[in-house]
Each structure stands twice: as C-alpha cells, then as structure tokens.
JSON list of C-alpha atoms in Angstrom, two decimals:
[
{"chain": "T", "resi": 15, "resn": "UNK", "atom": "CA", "xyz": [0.00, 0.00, 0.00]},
{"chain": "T", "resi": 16, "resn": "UNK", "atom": "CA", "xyz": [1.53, 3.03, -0.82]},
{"chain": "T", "resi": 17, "resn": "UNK", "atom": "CA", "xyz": [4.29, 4.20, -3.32]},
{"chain": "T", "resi": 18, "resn": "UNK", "atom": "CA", "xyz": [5.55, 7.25, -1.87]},
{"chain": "T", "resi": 19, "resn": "UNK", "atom": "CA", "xyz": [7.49, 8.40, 1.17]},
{"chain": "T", "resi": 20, "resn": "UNK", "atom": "CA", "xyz": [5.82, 4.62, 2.53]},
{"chain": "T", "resi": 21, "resn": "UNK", "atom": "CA", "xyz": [4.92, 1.58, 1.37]},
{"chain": "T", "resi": 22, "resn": "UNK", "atom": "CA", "xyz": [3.62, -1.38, 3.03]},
{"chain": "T", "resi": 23, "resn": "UNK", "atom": "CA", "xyz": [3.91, -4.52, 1.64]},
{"chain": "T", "resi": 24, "resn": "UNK", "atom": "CA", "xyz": [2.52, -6.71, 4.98]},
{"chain": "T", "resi": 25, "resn": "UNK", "atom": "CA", "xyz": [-0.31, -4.96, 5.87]},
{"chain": "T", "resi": 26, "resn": "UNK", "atom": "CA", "xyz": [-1.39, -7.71, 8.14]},
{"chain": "T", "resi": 27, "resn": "UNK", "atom": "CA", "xyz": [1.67, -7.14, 10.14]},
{"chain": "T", "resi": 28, "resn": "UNK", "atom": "CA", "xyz": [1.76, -3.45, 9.94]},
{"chain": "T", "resi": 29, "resn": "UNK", "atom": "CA", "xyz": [-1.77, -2.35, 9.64]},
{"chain": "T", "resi": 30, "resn": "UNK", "atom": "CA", "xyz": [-0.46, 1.37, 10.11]},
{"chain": "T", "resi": 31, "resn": "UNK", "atom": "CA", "xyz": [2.92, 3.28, 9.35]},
{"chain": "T", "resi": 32, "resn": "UNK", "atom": "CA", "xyz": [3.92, 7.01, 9.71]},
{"chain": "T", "resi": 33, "resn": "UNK", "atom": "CA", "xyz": [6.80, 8.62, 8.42]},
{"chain": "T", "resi": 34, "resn": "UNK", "atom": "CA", "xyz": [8.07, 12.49, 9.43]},
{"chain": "T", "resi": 35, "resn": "UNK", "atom": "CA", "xyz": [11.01, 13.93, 7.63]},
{"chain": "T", "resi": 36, "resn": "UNK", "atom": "CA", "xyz": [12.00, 16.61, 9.54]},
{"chain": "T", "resi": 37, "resn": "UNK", "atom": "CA", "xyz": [15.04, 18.46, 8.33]},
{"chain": "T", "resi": 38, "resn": "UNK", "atom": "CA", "xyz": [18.03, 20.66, 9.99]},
{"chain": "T", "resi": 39, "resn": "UNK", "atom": "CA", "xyz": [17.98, 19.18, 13.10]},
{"chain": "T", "resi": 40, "resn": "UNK", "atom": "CA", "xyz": [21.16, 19.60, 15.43]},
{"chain": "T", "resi": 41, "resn": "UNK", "atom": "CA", "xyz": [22.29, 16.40, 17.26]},
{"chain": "T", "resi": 42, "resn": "UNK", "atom": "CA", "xyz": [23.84, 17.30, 20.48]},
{"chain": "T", "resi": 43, "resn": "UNK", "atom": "CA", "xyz": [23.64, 16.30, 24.29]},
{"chain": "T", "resi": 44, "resn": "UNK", "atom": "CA", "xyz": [19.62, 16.46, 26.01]},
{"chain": "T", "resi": 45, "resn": "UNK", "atom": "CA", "xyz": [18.87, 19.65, 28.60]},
{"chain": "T", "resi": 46, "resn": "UNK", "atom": "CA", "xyz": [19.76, 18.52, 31.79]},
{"chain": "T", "resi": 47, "resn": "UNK", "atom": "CA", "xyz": [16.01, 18.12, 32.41]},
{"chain": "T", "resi": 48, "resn": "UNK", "atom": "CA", "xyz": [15.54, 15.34, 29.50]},
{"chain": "T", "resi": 49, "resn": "UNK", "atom": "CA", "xyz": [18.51, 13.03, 30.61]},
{"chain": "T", "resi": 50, "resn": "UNK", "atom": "CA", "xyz": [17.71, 12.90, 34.26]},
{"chain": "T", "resi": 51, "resn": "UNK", "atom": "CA", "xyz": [14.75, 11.92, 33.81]},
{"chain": "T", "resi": 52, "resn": "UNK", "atom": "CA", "xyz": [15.91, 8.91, 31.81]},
{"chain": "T", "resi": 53, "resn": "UNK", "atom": "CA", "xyz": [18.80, 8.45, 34.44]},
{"chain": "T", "resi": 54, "resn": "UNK", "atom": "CA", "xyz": [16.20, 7.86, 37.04]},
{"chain": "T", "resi": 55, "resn": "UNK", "atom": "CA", "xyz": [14.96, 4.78, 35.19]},
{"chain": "T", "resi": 56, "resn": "UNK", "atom": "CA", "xyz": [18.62, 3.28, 34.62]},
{"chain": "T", "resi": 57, "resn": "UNK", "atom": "CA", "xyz": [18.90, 5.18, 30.87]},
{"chain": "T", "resi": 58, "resn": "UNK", "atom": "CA", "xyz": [21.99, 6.20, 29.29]},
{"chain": "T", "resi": 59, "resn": "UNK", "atom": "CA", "xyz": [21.22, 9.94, 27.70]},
{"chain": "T", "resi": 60, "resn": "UNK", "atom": "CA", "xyz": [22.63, 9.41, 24.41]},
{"chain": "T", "resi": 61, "resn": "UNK", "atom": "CA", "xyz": [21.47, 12.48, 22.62]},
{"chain": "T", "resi": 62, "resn": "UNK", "atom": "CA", "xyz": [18.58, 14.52, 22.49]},
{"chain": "T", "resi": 63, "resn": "UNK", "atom": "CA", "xyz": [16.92, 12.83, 19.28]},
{"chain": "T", "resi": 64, "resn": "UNK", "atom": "CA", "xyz": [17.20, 9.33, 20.28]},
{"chain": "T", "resi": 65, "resn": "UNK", "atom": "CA", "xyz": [16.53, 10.48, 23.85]},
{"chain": "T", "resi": 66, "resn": "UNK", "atom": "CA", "xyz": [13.36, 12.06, 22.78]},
{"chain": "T", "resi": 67, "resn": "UNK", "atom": "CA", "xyz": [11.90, 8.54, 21.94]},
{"chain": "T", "resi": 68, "resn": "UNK", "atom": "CA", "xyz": [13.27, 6.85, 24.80]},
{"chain": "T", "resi": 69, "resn": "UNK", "atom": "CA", "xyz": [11.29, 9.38, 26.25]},
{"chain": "T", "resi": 70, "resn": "UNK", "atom": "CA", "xyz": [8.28, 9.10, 24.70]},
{"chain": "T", "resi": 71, "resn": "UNK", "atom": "CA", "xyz": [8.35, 5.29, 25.12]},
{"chain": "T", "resi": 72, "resn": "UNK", "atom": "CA", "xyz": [8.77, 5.29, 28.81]},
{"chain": "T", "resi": 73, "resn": "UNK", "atom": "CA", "xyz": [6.57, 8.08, 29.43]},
{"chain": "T", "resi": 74, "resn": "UNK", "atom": "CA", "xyz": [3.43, 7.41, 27.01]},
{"chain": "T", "resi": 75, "resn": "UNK", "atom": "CA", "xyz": [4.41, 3.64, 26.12]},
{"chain": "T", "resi": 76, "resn": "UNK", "atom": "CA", "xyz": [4.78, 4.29, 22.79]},
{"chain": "T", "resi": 77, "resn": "UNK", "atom": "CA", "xyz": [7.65, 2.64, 20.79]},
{"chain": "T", "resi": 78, "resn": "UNK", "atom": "CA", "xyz": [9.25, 5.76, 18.29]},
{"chain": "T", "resi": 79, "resn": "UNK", "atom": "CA", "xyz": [12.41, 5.07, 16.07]},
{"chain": "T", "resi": 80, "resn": "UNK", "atom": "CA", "xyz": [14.51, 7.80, 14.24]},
{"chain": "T", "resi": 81, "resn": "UNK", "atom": "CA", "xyz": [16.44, 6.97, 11.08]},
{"chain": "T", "resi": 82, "resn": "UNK", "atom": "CA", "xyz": [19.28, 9.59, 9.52]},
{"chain": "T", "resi": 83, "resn": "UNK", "atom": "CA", "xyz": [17.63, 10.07, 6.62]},
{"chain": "T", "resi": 84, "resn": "UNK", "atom": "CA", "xyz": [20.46, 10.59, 4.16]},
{"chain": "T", "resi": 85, "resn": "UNK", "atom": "CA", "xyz": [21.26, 6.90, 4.89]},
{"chain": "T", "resi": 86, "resn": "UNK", "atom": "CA", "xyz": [18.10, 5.64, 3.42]},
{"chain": "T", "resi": 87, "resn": "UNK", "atom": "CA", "xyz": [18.48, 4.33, -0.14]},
{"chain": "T", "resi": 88, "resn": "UNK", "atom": "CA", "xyz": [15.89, 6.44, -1.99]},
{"chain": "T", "resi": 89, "resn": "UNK", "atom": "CA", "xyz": [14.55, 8.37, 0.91]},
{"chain": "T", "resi": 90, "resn": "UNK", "atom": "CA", "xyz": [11.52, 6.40, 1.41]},
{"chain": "T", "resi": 91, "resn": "UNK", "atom": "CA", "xyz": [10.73, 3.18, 3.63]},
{"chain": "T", "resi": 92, "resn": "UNK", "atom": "CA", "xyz": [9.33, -0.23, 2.81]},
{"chain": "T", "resi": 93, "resn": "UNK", "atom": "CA", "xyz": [8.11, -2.61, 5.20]},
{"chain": "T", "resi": 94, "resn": "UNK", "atom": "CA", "xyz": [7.97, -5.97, 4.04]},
{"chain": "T", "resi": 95, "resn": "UNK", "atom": "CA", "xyz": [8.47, -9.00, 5.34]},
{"chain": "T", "resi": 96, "resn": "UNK", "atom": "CA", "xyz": [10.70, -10.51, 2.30]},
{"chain": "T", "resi": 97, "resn": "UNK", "atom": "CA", "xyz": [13.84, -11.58, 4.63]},
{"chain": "T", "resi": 98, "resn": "UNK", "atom": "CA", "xyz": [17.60, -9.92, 4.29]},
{"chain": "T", "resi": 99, "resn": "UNK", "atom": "CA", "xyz": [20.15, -9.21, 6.67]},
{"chain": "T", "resi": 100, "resn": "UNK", "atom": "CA", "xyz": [20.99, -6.37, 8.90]},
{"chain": "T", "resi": 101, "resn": "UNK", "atom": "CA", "xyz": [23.48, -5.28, 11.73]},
{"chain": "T", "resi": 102, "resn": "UNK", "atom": "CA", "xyz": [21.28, -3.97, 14.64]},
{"chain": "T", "resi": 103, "resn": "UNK", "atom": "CA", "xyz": [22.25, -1.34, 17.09]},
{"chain": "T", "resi": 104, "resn": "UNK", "atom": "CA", "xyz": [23.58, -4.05, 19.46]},
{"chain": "T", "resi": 105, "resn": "UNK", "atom": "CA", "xyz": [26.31, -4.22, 17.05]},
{"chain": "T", "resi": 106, "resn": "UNK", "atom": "CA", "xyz": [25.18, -8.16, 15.60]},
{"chain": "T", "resi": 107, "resn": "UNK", "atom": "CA", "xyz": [24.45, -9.06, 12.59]},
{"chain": "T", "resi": 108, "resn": "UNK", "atom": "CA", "xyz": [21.15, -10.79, 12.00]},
{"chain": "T", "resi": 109, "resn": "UNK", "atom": "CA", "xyz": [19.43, -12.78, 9.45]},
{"chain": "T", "resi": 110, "resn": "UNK", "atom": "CA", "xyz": [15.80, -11.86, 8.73]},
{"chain": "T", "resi": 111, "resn": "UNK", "atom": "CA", "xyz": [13.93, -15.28, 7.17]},
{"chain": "T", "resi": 112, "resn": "UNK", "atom": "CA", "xyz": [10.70, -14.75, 5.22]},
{"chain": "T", "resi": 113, "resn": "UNK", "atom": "CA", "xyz": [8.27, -13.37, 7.26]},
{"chain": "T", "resi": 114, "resn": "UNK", "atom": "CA", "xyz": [9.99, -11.44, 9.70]},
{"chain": "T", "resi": 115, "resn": "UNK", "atom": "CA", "xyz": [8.92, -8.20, 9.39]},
{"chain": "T", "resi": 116, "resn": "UNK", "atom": "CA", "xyz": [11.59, -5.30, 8.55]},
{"chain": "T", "resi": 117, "resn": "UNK", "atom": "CA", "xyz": [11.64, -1.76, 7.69]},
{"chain": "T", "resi": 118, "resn": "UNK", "atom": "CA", "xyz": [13.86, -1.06, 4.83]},
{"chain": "T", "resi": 119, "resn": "UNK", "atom": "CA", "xyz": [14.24, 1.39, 2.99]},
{"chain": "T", "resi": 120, "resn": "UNK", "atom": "CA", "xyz": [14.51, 1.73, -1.57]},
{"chain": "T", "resi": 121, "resn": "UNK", "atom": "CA", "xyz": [17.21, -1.62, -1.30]},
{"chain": "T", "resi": 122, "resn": "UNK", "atom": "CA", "xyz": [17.76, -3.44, 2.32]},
{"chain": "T", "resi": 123, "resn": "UNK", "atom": "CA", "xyz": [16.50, -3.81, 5.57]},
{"chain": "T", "resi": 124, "resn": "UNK", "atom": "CA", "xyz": [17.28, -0.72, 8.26]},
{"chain": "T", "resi": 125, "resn": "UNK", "atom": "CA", "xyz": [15.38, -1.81, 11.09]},
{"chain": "T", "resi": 126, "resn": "UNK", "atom": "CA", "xyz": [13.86, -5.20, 12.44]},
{"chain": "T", "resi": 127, "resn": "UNK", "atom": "CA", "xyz": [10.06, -3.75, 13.34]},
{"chain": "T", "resi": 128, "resn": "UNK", "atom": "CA", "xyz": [9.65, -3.07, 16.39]},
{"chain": "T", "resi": 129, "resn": "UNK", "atom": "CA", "xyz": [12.26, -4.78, 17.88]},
{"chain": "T", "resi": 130, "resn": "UNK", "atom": "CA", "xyz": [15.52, -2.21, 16.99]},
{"chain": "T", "resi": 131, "resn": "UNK", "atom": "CA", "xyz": [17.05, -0.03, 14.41]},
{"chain": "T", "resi": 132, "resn": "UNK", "atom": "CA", "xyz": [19.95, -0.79, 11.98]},
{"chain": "T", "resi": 133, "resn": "UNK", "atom": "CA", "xyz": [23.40, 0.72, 12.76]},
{"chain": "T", "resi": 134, "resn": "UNK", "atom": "CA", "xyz": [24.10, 2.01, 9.90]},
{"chain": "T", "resi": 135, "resn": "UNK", "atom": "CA", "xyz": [20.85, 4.04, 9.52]},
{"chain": "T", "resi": 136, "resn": "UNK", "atom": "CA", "xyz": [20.79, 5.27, 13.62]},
{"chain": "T", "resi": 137, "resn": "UNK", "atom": "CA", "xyz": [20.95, 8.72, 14.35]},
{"chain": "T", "resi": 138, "resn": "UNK", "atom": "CA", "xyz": [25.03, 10.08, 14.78]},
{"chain": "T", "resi": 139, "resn": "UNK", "atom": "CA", "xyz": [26.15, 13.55, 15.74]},
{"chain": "T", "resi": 140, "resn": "UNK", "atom": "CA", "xyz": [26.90, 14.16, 12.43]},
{"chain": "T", "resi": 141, "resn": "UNK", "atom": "CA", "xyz": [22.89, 14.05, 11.32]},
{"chain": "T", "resi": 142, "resn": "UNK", "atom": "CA", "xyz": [20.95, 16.93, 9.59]},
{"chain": "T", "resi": 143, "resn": "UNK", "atom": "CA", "xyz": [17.88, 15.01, 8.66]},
{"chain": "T", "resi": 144, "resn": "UNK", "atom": "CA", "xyz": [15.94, 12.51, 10.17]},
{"chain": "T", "resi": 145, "resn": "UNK", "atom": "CA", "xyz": [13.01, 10.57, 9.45]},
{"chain": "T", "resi": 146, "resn": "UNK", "atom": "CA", "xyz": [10.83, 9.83, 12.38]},
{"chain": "T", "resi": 147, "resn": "UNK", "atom": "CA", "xyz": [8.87, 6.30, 12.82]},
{"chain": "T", "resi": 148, "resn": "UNK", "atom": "CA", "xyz": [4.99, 5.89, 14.18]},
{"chain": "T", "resi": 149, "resn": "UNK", "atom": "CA", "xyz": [3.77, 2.63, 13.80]},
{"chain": "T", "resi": 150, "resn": "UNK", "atom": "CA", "xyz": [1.24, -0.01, 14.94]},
{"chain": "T", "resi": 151, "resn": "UNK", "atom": "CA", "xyz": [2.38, -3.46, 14.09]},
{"chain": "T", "resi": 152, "resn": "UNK", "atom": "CA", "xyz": [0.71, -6.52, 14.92]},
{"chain": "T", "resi": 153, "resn": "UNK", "atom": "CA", "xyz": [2.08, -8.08, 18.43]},
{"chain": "T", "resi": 154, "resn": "UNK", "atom": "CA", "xyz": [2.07, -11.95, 17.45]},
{"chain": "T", "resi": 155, "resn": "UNK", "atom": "CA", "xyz": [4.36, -10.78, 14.44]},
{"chain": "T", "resi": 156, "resn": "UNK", "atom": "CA", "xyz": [6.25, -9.01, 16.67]},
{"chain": "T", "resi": 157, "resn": "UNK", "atom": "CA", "xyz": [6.82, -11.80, 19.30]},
{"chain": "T", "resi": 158, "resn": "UNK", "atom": "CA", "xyz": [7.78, -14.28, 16.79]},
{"chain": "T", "resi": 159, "resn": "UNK", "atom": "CA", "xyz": [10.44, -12.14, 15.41]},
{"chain": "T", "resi": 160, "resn": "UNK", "atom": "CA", "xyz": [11.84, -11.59, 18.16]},
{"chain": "T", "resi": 161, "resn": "UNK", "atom": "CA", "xyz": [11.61, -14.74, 19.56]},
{"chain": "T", "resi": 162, "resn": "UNK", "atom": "CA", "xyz": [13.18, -16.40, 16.53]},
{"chain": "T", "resi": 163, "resn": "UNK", "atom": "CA", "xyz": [16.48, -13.72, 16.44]},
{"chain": "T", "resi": 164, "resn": "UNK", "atom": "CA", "xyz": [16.22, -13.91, 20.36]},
{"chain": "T", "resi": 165, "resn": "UNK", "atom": "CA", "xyz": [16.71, -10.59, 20.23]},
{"chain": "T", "resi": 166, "resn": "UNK", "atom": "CA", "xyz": [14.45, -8.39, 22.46]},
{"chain": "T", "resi": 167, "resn": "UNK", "atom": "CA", "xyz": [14.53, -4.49, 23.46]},
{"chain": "T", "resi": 168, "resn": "UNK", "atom": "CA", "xyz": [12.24, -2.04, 25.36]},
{"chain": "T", "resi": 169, "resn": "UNK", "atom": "CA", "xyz": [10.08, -1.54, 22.33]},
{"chain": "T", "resi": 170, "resn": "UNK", "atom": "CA", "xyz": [9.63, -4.96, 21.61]},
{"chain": "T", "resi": 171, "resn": "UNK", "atom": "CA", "xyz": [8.48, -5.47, 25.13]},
{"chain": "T", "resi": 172, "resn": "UNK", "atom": "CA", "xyz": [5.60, -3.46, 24.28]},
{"chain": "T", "resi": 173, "resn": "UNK", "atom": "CA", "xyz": [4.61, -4.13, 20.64]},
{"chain": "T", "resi": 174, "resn": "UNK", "atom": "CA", "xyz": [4.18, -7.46, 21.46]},
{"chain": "T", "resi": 175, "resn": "UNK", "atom": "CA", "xyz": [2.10, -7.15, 24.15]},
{"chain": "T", "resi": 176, "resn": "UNK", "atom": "CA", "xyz": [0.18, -4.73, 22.37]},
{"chain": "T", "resi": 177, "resn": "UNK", "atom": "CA", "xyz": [0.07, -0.79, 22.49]},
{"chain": "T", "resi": 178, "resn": "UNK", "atom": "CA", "xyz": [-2.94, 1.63, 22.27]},
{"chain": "T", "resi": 179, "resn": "UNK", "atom": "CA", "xyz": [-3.69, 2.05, 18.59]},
{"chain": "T", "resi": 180, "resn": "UNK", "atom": "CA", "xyz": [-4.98, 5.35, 19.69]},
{"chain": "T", "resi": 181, "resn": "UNK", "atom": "CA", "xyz": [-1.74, 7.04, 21.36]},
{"chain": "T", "resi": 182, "resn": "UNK", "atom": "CA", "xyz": [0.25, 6.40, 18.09]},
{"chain": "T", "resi": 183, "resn": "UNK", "atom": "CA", "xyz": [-0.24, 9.70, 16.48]},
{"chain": "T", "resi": 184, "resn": "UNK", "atom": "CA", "xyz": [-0.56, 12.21, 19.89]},
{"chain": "T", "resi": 185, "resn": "UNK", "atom": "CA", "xyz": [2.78, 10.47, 20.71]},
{"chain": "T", "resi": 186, "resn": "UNK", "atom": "CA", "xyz": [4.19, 11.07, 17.45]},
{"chain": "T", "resi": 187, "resn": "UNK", "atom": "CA", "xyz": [3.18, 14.80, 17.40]},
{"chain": "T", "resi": 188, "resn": "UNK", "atom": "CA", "xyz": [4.58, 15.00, 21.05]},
{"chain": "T", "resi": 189, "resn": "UNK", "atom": "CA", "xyz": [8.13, 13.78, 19.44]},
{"chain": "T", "resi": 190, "resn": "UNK", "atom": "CA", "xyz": [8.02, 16.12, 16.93]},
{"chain": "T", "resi": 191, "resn": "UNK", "atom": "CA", "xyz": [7.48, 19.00, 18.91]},
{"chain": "T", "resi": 192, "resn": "UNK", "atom": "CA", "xyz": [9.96, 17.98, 21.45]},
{"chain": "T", "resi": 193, "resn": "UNK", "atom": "CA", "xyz": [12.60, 17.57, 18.77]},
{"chain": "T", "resi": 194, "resn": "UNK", "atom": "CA", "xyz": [11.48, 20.73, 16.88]},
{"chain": "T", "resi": 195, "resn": "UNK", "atom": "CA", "xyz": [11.71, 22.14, 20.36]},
{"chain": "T", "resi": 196, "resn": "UNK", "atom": "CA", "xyz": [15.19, 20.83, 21.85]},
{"chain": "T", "resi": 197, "resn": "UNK", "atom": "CA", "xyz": [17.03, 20.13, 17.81]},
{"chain": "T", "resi": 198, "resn": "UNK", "atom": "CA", "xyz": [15.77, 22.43, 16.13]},
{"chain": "T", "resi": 199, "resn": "UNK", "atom": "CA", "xyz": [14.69, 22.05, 12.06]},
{"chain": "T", "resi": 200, "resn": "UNK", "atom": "CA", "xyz": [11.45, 21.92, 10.16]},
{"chain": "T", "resi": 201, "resn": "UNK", "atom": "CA", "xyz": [8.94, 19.51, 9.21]},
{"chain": "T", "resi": 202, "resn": "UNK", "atom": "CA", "xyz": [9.58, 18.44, 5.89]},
{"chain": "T", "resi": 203, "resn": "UNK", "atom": "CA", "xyz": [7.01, 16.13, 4.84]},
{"chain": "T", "resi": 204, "resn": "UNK", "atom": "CA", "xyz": [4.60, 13.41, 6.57]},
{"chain": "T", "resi": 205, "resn": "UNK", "atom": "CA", "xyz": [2.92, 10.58, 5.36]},
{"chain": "T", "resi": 206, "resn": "UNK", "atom": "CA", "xyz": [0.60, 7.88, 6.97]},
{"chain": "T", "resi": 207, "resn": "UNK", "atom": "CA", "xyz": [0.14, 4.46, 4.91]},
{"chain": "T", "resi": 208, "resn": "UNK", "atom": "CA", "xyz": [-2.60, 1.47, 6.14]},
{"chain": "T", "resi": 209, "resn": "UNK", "atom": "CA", "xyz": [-5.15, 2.31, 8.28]},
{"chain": "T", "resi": 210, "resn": "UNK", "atom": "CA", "xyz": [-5.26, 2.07, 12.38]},
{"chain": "T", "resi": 211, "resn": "UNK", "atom": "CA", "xyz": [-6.91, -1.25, 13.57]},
{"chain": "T", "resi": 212, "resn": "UNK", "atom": "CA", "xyz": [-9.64, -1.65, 15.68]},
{"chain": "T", "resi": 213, "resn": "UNK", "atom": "CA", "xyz": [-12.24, 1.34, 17.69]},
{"chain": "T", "resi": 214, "resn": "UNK", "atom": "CA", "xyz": [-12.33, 2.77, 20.93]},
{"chain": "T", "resi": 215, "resn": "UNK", "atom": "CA", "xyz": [-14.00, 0.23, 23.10]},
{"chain": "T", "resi": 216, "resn": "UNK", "atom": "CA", "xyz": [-16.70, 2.01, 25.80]},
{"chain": "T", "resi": 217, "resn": "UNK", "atom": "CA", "xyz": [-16.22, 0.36, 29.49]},
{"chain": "T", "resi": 218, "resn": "UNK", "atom": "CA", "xyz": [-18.51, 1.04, 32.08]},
{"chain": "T", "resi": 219, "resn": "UNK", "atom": "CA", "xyz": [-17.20, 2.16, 35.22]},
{"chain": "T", "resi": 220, "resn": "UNK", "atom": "CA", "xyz": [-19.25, 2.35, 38.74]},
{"chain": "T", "resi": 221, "resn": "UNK", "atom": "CA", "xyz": [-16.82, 4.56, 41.20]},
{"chain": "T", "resi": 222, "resn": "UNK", "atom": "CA", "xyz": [-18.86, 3.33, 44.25]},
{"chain": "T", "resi": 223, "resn": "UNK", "atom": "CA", "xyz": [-17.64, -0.55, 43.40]},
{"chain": "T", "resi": 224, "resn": "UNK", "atom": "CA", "xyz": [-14.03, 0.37, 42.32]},
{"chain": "T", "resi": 225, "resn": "UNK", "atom": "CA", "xyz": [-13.86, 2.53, 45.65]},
{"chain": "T", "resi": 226, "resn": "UNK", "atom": "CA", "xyz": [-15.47, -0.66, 47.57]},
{"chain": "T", "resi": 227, "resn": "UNK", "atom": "CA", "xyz": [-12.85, -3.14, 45.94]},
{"chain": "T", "resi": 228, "resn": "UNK", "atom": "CA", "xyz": [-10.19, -1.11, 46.05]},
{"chain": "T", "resi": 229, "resn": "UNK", "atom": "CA", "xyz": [-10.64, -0.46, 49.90]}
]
C-alpha cells in the first residue's frame, strides 16, 4: 500500500505506518532536564533525538524510532516481510527469514520492526535530517520475530504485548514538537500508509464498586 514516502507490503503485520522527515535538526547532548529523567529509570542519555523517543516510550508507552535520513536508499521506507540481513544497534548481525517483518528502505533492511534499528541508519552527531517512525504493528508478528532472532529491546516489550492504537499519532506529534523544540529544524514532509486497527472500546465504570474493591 503506498508508493511514496511509505509503502507497506505486509499490511497484516503493519496495519499502520507514519513517516516524518524533519530536516536541519542539530544532534547534540539532552537539557539537563531530559537526561535525568531517563537516568532515574537506569537510561543512558545518548542524545537529544534518540533520547526524545526513549522518552516518549517510557513516558506514554509508545515505541518511536529515528532513522538519519540521508542513509536511506531512496529516501523512502518499505516494510515488508521478504527476509535480508541487517546489523542492529547491538552491534550483531542478523538474518531476517521470510516473514519477519523489517523496515527497509529503496534496497535493504534498516530496522527489524519493532524490535531495533539498523546501525548504519541510527541517528550520529553528524545528522541533519531525520526521518521519524509511528507505527502499529501486529504483536504476534512481533513476538515471533523476536523470539526467533532472540533478540528483544524495550520496544519490543511493548509491541508485542500490544500498544494503544490510539496514542500512536498524539505520541508522534509529542516527538516532533519535542525535537522541533530541543534540535531544532522543520517539518519536511509526513505521510501515513494502512489504516489504524480496531475502535475505541466504551467500558462502564461504577466509582462506588471500584472505591469498595479497592478499599
């Protein structure tokens, strides 16, 4: 689905994908504010971008990732789930079988979804541009791949237990204006692919009965 900035060819695996080029951004070290509050949770600030979406995650539960965009064959992402090989973050180099599913971008995989980014596309001091990552993907897909590479992260954690279709986008725009906020740049160009799953569900709650079970 999709041809331009995205395109999802697994939309059973990633019902929902959103992609923010923002542009001029300034890597350096987070306020003092940003990377104690990550301290206090056993983080090591690494810089404000990628501390933004540890942020995010810990705070709203929301998994973001942030590619340098000028290491992106073609500028644009694909997630498939056609197999290749990758070097993750952790330094190892991984083999992704047919029907793990992988963000890559024009010509090889960057990312195993929702599990961790590619090396070679992470965000360095020496980054201008980024390209931010929303995404819902479906938690059994996630578990498997991650079970099969036994190779888990903070992010995985969550997407395969299953995050709150709903928070994907408020999260994202939180990011965004963090980063536009604390790194500067502009907002490029943003682009949703697939289609959130699911609605709101309505539960009924009697305060009187919560009150009288929660003592």
């Amino acid at each position: 689905r999709g041809g331009g900035l995205v395109e999802i060819r697994d939309s059973e695996a990633c019902p929902y994908y959103c992609a923010t080029i923002i542009r001029g951004v300034k890597v350096a070290p987070s306020p003092r504010w940003l990377a104690r509050r990550l301290e206090q949770i056993g983080l090591r600030s690494r810089n404000n971008i990628v501390d933004i979406t540890n942020f995010i995650l810990h705070s709203y539960g929301q998994p973001l990732h942030a590619f340098d965009l000028n290491s992106l064959s073609g500028g644009r992402i694909v997630v498939h789930s056609e197999g290749g090989s990758i070097k993750a973050l952790n330094q190892l180099d991984y083999r992704l079988e047919p029907g793990m599913l992988a963000i890559g971008d024009a010509s090889r995989p960057v990312a195993v979804a929702g599990v961790m980014g590619g090396l070679d596309s992470s965000v360095t001091d020496s980054t201008t541009d980024i390209l931010l990552e929303a995404a819902y993907f479906n938690p059994a897909s996630i578990r498997k791949t991650s079970k099969l590479l036994q190779l888990s992260s903070d992010s995985s954690y969550r997407y395969e237990r299953g995050i709150d279709p709903g928070n994907v986008k408020r999260a994202a725009e939180y990011a965004i204006a963090l980063i536009l906020e604390l790194a500067g740049g502009r907002i490029d160009r943003s682009e949703e692919a697939g289609r959130m799953p699911g609605s709101p569900k309505i539960v009924n709650l009697r305060p009187k009965r919560a009150n009288a079970m929660l003592g």
